[in-house]
Amino acid sequence: MYLVLLGPPGAGKGTQAKRLSEELGLPHISTGDILRQNVKDGSALGKQAKDIMEKGLLVPDELVAAMLDERFSNPDIKNGFILDGYPRTLSQAKTLDDILARKKISVDLVVYLNTSDDVIIKRLTGRLVCSKCGANFHVLNMPPKVAGLCDKCQGALYQRSDDNEVTVRKRLEVYKNEVASLIKYYNQQKKLHTLNADLDARQVLEQISLLCAKV
Ligand code: ADP
Ligand code: ZN
């Protein structure tokens, strides 16, 4: 199943994608994660993306499309994927359809994780990420058992440099400018399902699983 998770930063796309990936045995593909890895590795792409990401702006389409095309050449996507962080614009949605069409596959389901602004700000400014396995925690809502360490792999937890309030508000603004056209696009294709993602992660996961079971 080819699933796209849509929603504002902080909607819980990454959290849900990781759990679904385990549940369904499908790869979790996050453009944000791949970009951050590139920044960390100091690749040519990472060098171009770093400042843009720090500002909460979008990395240019051609760069992200090429990166994704390469990721999709991995045969692990033969039974499906969970795509998180792409598409973010109508143009990216069309690019995605083109890239997939060349591989004779198409998006089956788009789940829109609708979230309110105050929940987003609280979630992101308190978010902690594991440097080893990428698991997410939250200083208040989901604190790790041992401060600063991942429950799953003992990796060190850090705060993303774009998870400060100024950048979060910028990311939200960028997101809002683009999301309406995406929603319209996937609605027209009858692929869109909207969920209330202000609920806790377990409830949201249950609802996504139900939708997936119907595909
Ligand atoms: P969030 O969705 O919480 O903002 P992500 O990890 O998905 O976080 O993305 C972090 C940053 O990476 C974005 O603010 C943007 O700069 C860049 N990025 C990720 N995905 C894309 C994309 N599809 N197109 C352009 N830039 C992207
Ligand atoms: Zn970990």
Coordinates of N, CA, C and O and ligand atoms in Angstrom, one line a residue, residues 9-10 13 31-33 35-36 52-53 56-59 64 85-86 88 92 127 160 162 171, ligand 1:
P9 N 3.5 20.6 10.3 CA 4.6 20.1 11.2 C 4.0 19.9 12.5 O 3.2 20.7 13.0
G10 N 4.4 18.8 13.2 CA 3.9 18.6 14.5 C 2.6 17.8 14.6 O 2.0 17.6 15.6
K13 N 3.2 13.1 12.0 CA 3.4 12.3 10.8 C 4.5 11.3 11.0 O 4.4 10.1 10.7
T31 N 11.1 12.8 3.8 CA 12.0 13.7 3.1 C 12.8 14.5 4.1 O 14.0 14.8 3.9
G32 N 12.1 14.9 5.3 CA 12.8 15.7 6.3 C 14.0 14.8 6.9 O 15.1 15.4 7.0
D33 N 13.8 13.6 7.1 CA 14.9 12.7 7.7 C 16.0 12.6 6.7 O 17.2 12.6 7.0
L35 N 16.8 14.6 4.3 CA 17.5 15.9 4.2 C 18.4 16.1 5.4 O 19.6 16.5 5.3
R36 N 17.9 15.8 6.6 CA 18.7 16.0 7.8 C 20.0 15.1 7.8 O 21.0 15.5 8.2
I52 N 18.3 26.7 4.4 CA 16.8 26.8 4.1 C 16.0 26.1 5.2 O 15.0 26.6 5.6
M53 N 16.5 25.0 5.6 CA 15.8 24.2 6.7 C 15.8 25.0 8.0 O 14.8 25.0 8.7
G56 N 13.1 27.3 8.1 CA 11.7 26.8 8.0 C 11.1 27.0 6.6 O 9.9 26.8 6.4
L57 N 12.0 27.2 5.6 CA 11.5 27.3 4.2 C 11.6 26.0 3.5 O 12.2 25.0 4.0
L58 N 11.1 25.9 2.3 CA 11.1 24.7 1.5 C 12.4 24.6 0.7 O 12.8 25.5 0.0
V59 N 13.0 23.4 0.7 CA 14.1 23.1 -0.1 C 13.6 23.1 -1.6 O 12.5 22.6 -1.8
V64 N 14.6 18.1 -4.0 CA 13.9 17.1 -3.3 C 13.4 16.0 -4.2 O 13.4 14.8 -3.9
G85 N 6.1 13.9 4.7 CA 6.8 15.2 4.4 C 6.9 15.5 2.9 O 7.5 16.5 2.5
Y86 N 6.3 14.7 2.1 CA 6.2 14.9 0.7 C 4.9 14.3 0.2 O 4.6 13.2 0.6
R88 N 4.5 18.5 -0.4 CA 4.1 19.7 0.4 C 3.5 20.8 -0.4 O 3.0 21.8 0.1
Q92 N 4.7 19.5 -6.1 CA 5.3 18.2 -5.6 C 4.4 17.0 -5.8 O 4.8 15.9 -6.1
R127 N 9.6 18.9 21.7 CA 9.9 17.6 21.1 C 11.4 17.2 21.3 O 12.3 18.1 21.1
R160 N 15.6 19.3 17.6 CA 15.9 19.8 16.3 C 16.1 21.3 16.2 O 15.4 22.0 16.9
D162 N 15.3 23.3 14.1 CA 14.2 24.1 13.6 C 12.9 24.0 14.5 O 11.9 24.4 14.1
R171 N 7.4 27.6 9.6 CA 7.1 26.3 9.0 C 5.5 26.2 8.8 O 5.0 25.7 7.8
Ligands
ADP1 P1 8.1 19.2 9.6 O1 7.1 18.6 8.7 O2 7.8 18.9 11.0 O3 8.3 20.7 9.3 P2 10.2 17.7 8.3 O4 11.2 16.9 9.0 O5 9.2 17.0 7.4 O6 9.5 18.6 9.4 O7 10.9 18.8 7.4 C1 11.9 19.7 7.9 C2 12.4 20.7 6.8 O8 12.9 19.9 5.7 C3 11.3 21.5 6.2 O9 11.0 22.7 7.0 C4 11.9 21.8 4.8 O10 12.9 22.8 4.9 C5 12.6 20.5 4.5 N1 11.8 19.6 3.7 C6 11.3 18.4 4.1 N2 10.5 17.9 3.2 C7 10.5 18.8 2.1 C8 9.8 18.8 0.8 N3 9.0 17.9 0.5 N4 10.0 19.9 0.1 C9 10.8 20.9 0.4 N5 11.5 21.0 1.6 C10 11.3 19.9 2.5

